[in-house]
Amino acid sequence: MSENLAFGLLAFTSYFSIVNPLSTMPVFMTMTSELTKQQQRATAKKAVIAAFLTMLAFALSGQLLFSFFGISANAFRIVGGIIFFQMGSDMLQARLGRIKVREEEVKSYVTDISITPLAIPLICGPGAITNSIILMQDADNIAQKFILIGSMALILALTYAILYASSTISKWLGETGNKIMLRLMGLIVMVIAVEFFLSGLRPILASIFPSLAVVSP
C-alpha cells in the first residue's frame, strides 16, 4: 500500500509541475479573449479531453514504441530528464508559457485552438508525454497503472477548473504571484528531472561497469 501511495504522489506531483495549469492560464486567456464565457468553457473542456486522450495513448503505447524503434526505457528516462531540466530552467526564470500570439493570428486560432496549441503542446507537451511513458513503464502492478491514469484525470480536471476560473485567478494572483508560482513549479520539475536522469543512467553504467551495481541504491 505504501508503494502505491508513493507512486501516486510521484505521479500527481510530476504531472502537476509539468502540466502546470497556472502557466497555461495566461495563454488561454489571451487566445480566448474574443470568445464568450460559454465558448471559453467549451474550448477549455475540449482542450482538456484532447490532452487526456493524448497522454493516455502515449502511456499505453509507450512499450510498443520502445520495441518498434528499439529504444530502451533507461535511454528515454535520460532524455526525459534532460527535457524536464530544460523546462524547469525556463520555468525557474519565468520564461515558460510566454508564447506570443500575434494579434492578426488570434482569429485563425479561434476556430480550433482547443486542439492546437492549447491541448498540444501547452497542456500535453513533450514533458507530459515523456512523463506518461516513463511512469507507465515504472508501474509495477495494475493498481499503479490505474493510479497513474487517475492522476492524469485528476490533474486535467484541475486544469479545466483553473481555466474555467482563469479570469478570477489571474486577477487574484497578480503578475508577481503568477511568476512566483511558475518559479516554484520550475524548481520541482528540475528535482524530478535529476531523479529521472539518474534512474536511467545507473542501470546503463552498471551494465558497463558491473562493480557499480554493488553500490547502486
Tab-separated table of C-alpha atoms in Angstrom:
chain	number	residue	atom	x	y	z
A	1	MET	CA	0.000	0.000	0.000
A	2	SER	CA	2.833	2.414	0.865
A	3	GLU	CA	4.447	1.771	-2.537
A	4	ASN	CA	1.184	2.573	-4.324
A	5	LEU	CA	0.778	5.725	-2.240
A	6	ALA	CA	4.347	6.844	-3.027
A	7	PHE	CA	3.799	6.122	-6.720
A	8	GLY	CA	0.539	8.075	-6.692
A	9	LEU	CA	2.230	11.022	-5.002
A	10	LEU	CA	5.041	10.960	-7.579
A	11	ALA	CA	2.559	10.789	-10.460
A	12	PHE	CA	0.442	13.635	-9.108
A	13	THR	CA	3.313	15.991	-8.268
A	14	SER	CA	5.169	15.343	-11.520
A	15	TYR	CA	2.069	15.910	-13.654
A	16	PHE	CA	1.078	18.995	-11.694
A	17	SER	CA	4.554	20.507	-12.057
A	18	ILE	CA	4.898	19.643	-15.755
A	19	VAL	CA	1.371	20.449	-16.950
A	20	ASN	CA	1.374	23.499	-14.641
A	21	PRO	CA	-2.175	24.772	-15.299
A	22	LEU	CA	-1.295	28.222	-13.948
A	23	SER	CA	1.296	28.743	-16.697
A	24	THR	CA	-1.265	27.733	-19.348
A	25	MET	CA	-3.864	30.118	-17.977
A	26	PRO	CA	-2.415	33.416	-19.330
A	27	VAL	CA	-2.094	31.962	-22.836
A	28	PHE	CA	-5.633	30.570	-22.647
A	29	MET	CA	-6.981	33.960	-21.604
A	30	THR	CA	-5.134	35.734	-24.424
A	31	MET	CA	-6.310	33.324	-27.094
A	32	THR	CA	-9.939	33.230	-25.942
A	33	SER	CA	-10.331	36.912	-25.142
A	34	GLU	CA	-12.740	37.416	-28.064
A	35	LEU	CA	-14.957	34.471	-27.074
A	36	THR	CA	-17.944	34.483	-24.756
A	37	LYS	CA	-17.647	32.798	-21.337
A	38	GLN	CA	-19.671	29.836	-22.591
A	39	GLN	CA	-17.364	29.450	-25.613
A	40	GLN	CA	-14.288	29.775	-23.370
A	41	ARG	CA	-15.534	26.977	-21.133
A	42	ALA	CA	-16.339	24.753	-24.130
A	43	THR	CA	-12.842	25.413	-25.512
A	44	ALA	CA	-11.226	24.542	-22.174
A	45	LYS	CA	-13.260	21.322	-21.924
A	46	LYS	CA	-12.317	20.202	-25.429
A	47	ALA	CA	-8.643	21.032	-24.843
A	48	VAL	CA	-8.506	19.058	-21.588
A	49	ILE	CA	-10.210	15.998	-23.133
A	50	ALA	CA	-7.834	16.061	-26.117
A	51	ALA	CA	-4.835	16.362	-23.780
A	52	PHE	CA	-6.043	13.436	-21.642
A	53	LEU	CA	-6.557	11.165	-24.669
A	54	THR	CA	-3.091	12.075	-25.988
A	55	MET	CA	-1.371	11.381	-22.664
A	56	LEU	CA	-3.305	8.124	-22.240
A	57	ALA	CA	-2.427	6.982	-25.764
A	58	PHE	CA	1.280	7.551	-25.201
A	59	ALA	CA	1.159	5.923	-21.759
A	60	LEU	CA	-0.490	2.767	-23.119
A	61	SER	CA	1.568	2.555	-26.312
A	62	GLY	CA	4.909	3.552	-24.807
A	63	GLN	CA	6.252	-0.005	-24.593
A	64	LEU	CA	5.203	-0.711	-28.195
A	65	LEU	CA	7.065	2.423	-29.282
A	66	PHE	CA	10.147	1.229	-27.396
A	67	SER	CA	10.021	-2.147	-29.171
A	68	PHE	CA	9.291	-0.701	-32.618
A	69	PHE	CA	12.091	1.879	-32.548
A	70	GLY	CA	14.494	-0.206	-30.448
A	71	ILE	CA	14.506	2.355	-27.647
A	72	SER	CA	15.357	1.376	-24.087
A	73	ALA	CA	13.337	2.727	-21.176
A	74	ASN	CA	16.555	3.882	-19.485
A	75	ALA	CA	17.592	5.937	-22.509
A	76	PHE	CA	14.141	7.512	-22.545
A	77	ARG	CA	14.468	8.353	-18.845
A	78	ILE	CA	17.765	10.133	-19.522
A	79	VAL	CA	16.300	12.133	-22.412
A	80	GLY	CA	13.186	12.829	-20.369
A	81	GLY	CA	15.340	14.096	-17.523
A	82	ILE	CA	17.125	16.467	-19.892
A	83	ILE	CA	13.802	17.737	-21.297
A	84	PHE	CA	12.398	18.224	-17.795
A	85	PHE	CA	15.537	20.049	-16.667
A	86	GLN	CA	15.319	22.485	-19.593
A	87	MET	CA	11.636	23.055	-18.894
A	88	GLY	CA	12.337	23.585	-15.209
A	89	SER	CA	15.115	26.025	-16.006
A	90	ASP	CA	12.797	28.102	-18.196
A	91	MET	CA	10.067	27.965	-15.555
A	92	LEU	CA	12.527	28.994	-12.848
A	93	GLN	CA	13.310	32.092	-14.890
A	94	ALA	CA	9.589	32.674	-15.593
A	95	ARG	CA	10.048	32.155	-19.321
A	96	LEU	CA	7.926	29.043	-19.945
A	97	GLY	CA	4.456	29.641	-21.304
A	98	ARG	CA	5.224	33.098	-22.657
A	99	ILE	CA	4.035	32.255	-26.149
A	100	LYS	CA	3.493	35.371	-28.190
A	101	VAL	CA	0.435	35.230	-30.433
A	102	ARG	CA	0.324	37.979	-32.984
A	103	GLU	CA	-2.911	39.926	-32.974
A	104	GLU	CA	-3.664	39.104	-36.599
A	105	GLU	CA	-3.297	35.363	-35.889
A	106	VAL	CA	-5.705	35.150	-32.968
A	107	LYS	CA	-8.842	34.871	-35.116
A	108	SER	CA	-7.403	31.983	-37.118
A	109	TYR	CA	-6.624	30.130	-33.888
A	110	VAL	CA	-10.143	30.623	-32.521
A	111	THR	CA	-11.582	28.036	-34.962
A	112	ASP	CA	-9.814	25.148	-33.268
A	113	ILE	CA	-7.386	26.441	-30.662
A	114	SER	CA	-8.609	23.807	-28.219
A	115	ILE	CA	-6.568	21.145	-30.048
A	116	THR	CA	-3.570	23.221	-31.119
A	117	PRO	CA	-1.927	24.918	-29.377
A	118	LEU	CA	-3.911	24.546	-26.116
A	119	ALA	CA	-4.158	20.748	-25.804
A	120	ILE	CA	-0.922	20.136	-27.719
A	121	PRO	CA	1.656	21.334	-26.836
A	122	LEU	CA	0.630	23.681	-23.991
A	123	ILE	CA	-1.222	21.217	-21.749
A	124	CYS	CA	0.169	17.977	-23.156
A	125	GLY	CA	3.685	18.851	-24.277
A	126	PRO	CA	6.883	16.782	-24.559
A	127	GLY	CA	7.281	16.763	-20.786
A	128	ALA	CA	3.798	15.355	-20.103
A	129	ILE	CA	4.173	12.763	-22.865
A	130	THR	CA	7.576	11.681	-21.563
A	131	ASN	CA	6.228	11.529	-18.023
A	132	SER	CA	3.302	9.338	-19.141
A	133	ILE	CA	5.517	6.827	-20.926
A	134	ILE	CA	8.131	6.590	-18.168
A	135	LEU	CA	5.703	6.313	-15.257
A	136	MET	CA	3.605	3.684	-17.047
A	137	GLN	CA	6.827	1.766	-17.616
A	138	ASP	CA	7.661	2.111	-13.915
A	139	ALA	CA	4.200	0.996	-12.754
A	140	ASP	CA	4.820	-2.421	-11.159
A	141	ASN	CA	1.201	-3.597	-10.949
A	142	ILE	CA	-2.307	-2.984	-12.265
A	143	ALA	CA	-3.160	-0.816	-9.266
A	144	GLN	CA	-0.304	1.577	-10.034
A	145	LYS	CA	-1.355	1.753	-13.693
A	146	PHE	CA	-4.855	2.798	-12.633
A	147	ILE	CA	-3.358	5.232	-10.123
A	148	LEU	CA	-1.346	6.783	-12.957
A	149	ILE	CA	-4.407	7.139	-15.195
A	150	GLY	CA	-6.343	8.543	-12.241
A	151	SER	CA	-3.561	11.080	-11.639
A	152	MET	CA	-3.791	12.181	-15.277
A	153	ALA	CA	-7.551	12.616	-14.982
A	154	LEU	CA	-7.254	14.462	-11.662
A	155	ILE	CA	-4.615	16.899	-12.925
A	156	LEU	CA	-6.544	17.606	-16.113
A	157	ALA	CA	-9.779	18.077	-14.146
A	158	LEU	CA	-7.871	20.590	-12.031
A	159	THR	CA	-6.564	22.201	-15.226
A	160	TYR	CA	-10.123	22.563	-16.512
A	161	ALA	CA	-11.235	24.087	-13.209
A	162	ILE	CA	-8.384	26.614	-13.327
A	163	LEU	CA	-9.067	27.532	-16.968
A	164	TYR	CA	-12.775	27.746	-16.115
A	165	ALA	CA	-11.997	30.347	-13.459
A	166	SER	CA	-8.932	31.799	-15.207
A	167	SER	CA	-10.060	35.413	-15.156
A	168	THR	CA	-10.673	35.441	-11.401
A	169	ILE	CA	-7.476	33.514	-10.514
A	170	SER	CA	-5.208	35.695	-12.641
A	171	LYS	CA	-6.532	38.880	-11.067
A	172	TRP	CA	-6.227	37.394	-7.574
A	173	LEU	CA	-2.612	36.221	-8.013
A	174	GLY	CA	-1.413	39.252	-9.896
A	175	GLU	CA	1.702	39.357	-12.069
A	176	THR	CA	4.046	38.773	-9.124
A	177	GLY	CA	2.024	35.817	-7.838
A	178	ASN	CA	1.978	34.179	-11.272
A	179	LYS	CA	5.758	34.473	-11.541
A	180	ILE	CA	6.324	33.067	-8.043
A	181	MET	CA	4.107	30.048	-8.775
A	182	LEU	CA	5.859	29.449	-12.111
A	183	ARG	CA	9.306	29.514	-10.467
A	184	LEU	CA	8.213	27.195	-7.663
A	185	MET	CA	6.914	24.656	-10.177
A	186	GLY	CA	10.151	25.029	-12.140
A	187	LEU	CA	12.207	24.069	-9.088
A	188	ILE	CA	10.099	20.941	-8.543
A	189	VAL	CA	10.398	19.967	-12.229
A	190	MET	CA	14.206	20.277	-12.055
A	191	VAL	CA	14.331	17.992	-8.998
A	192	ILE	CA	12.178	15.410	-10.807
A	193	ALA	CA	14.454	15.781	-13.855
A	194	VAL	CA	17.548	14.869	-11.848
A	195	GLU	CA	15.780	11.804	-10.414
A	196	PHE	CA	14.696	10.634	-13.882
A	197	PHE	CA	18.179	11.209	-15.319
A	198	LEU	CA	19.923	9.272	-12.548
A	199	SER	CA	17.369	6.423	-12.602
A	200	GLY	CA	18.124	5.927	-16.298
A	201	LEU	CA	21.881	6.412	-16.006
A	202	ARG	CA	22.523	3.992	-13.118
A	203	PRO	CA	21.481	0.771	-14.945
A	204	ILE	CA	23.463	1.765	-18.040
A	205	LEU	CA	26.605	2.464	-16.024
A	206	ALA	CA	26.052	-0.747	-14.031
A	207	SER	CA	25.940	-2.770	-17.269
A	208	ILE	CA	29.201	-1.163	-18.434
A	209	PHE	CA	30.892	-1.266	-15.033
A	210	PRO	CA	29.456	-4.266	-13.118
A	211	SER	CA	31.191	-3.194	-9.926
A	212	LEU	CA	28.858	-0.174	-9.756
A	213	ALA	CA	25.841	-2.451	-9.393
A	214	VAL	CA	27.017	-3.362	-5.924
A	215	VAL	CA	26.927	0.237	-4.678
A	216	SER	CA	23.861	1.248	-6.676
A	217	PRO	CA	20.924	2.112	-4.326
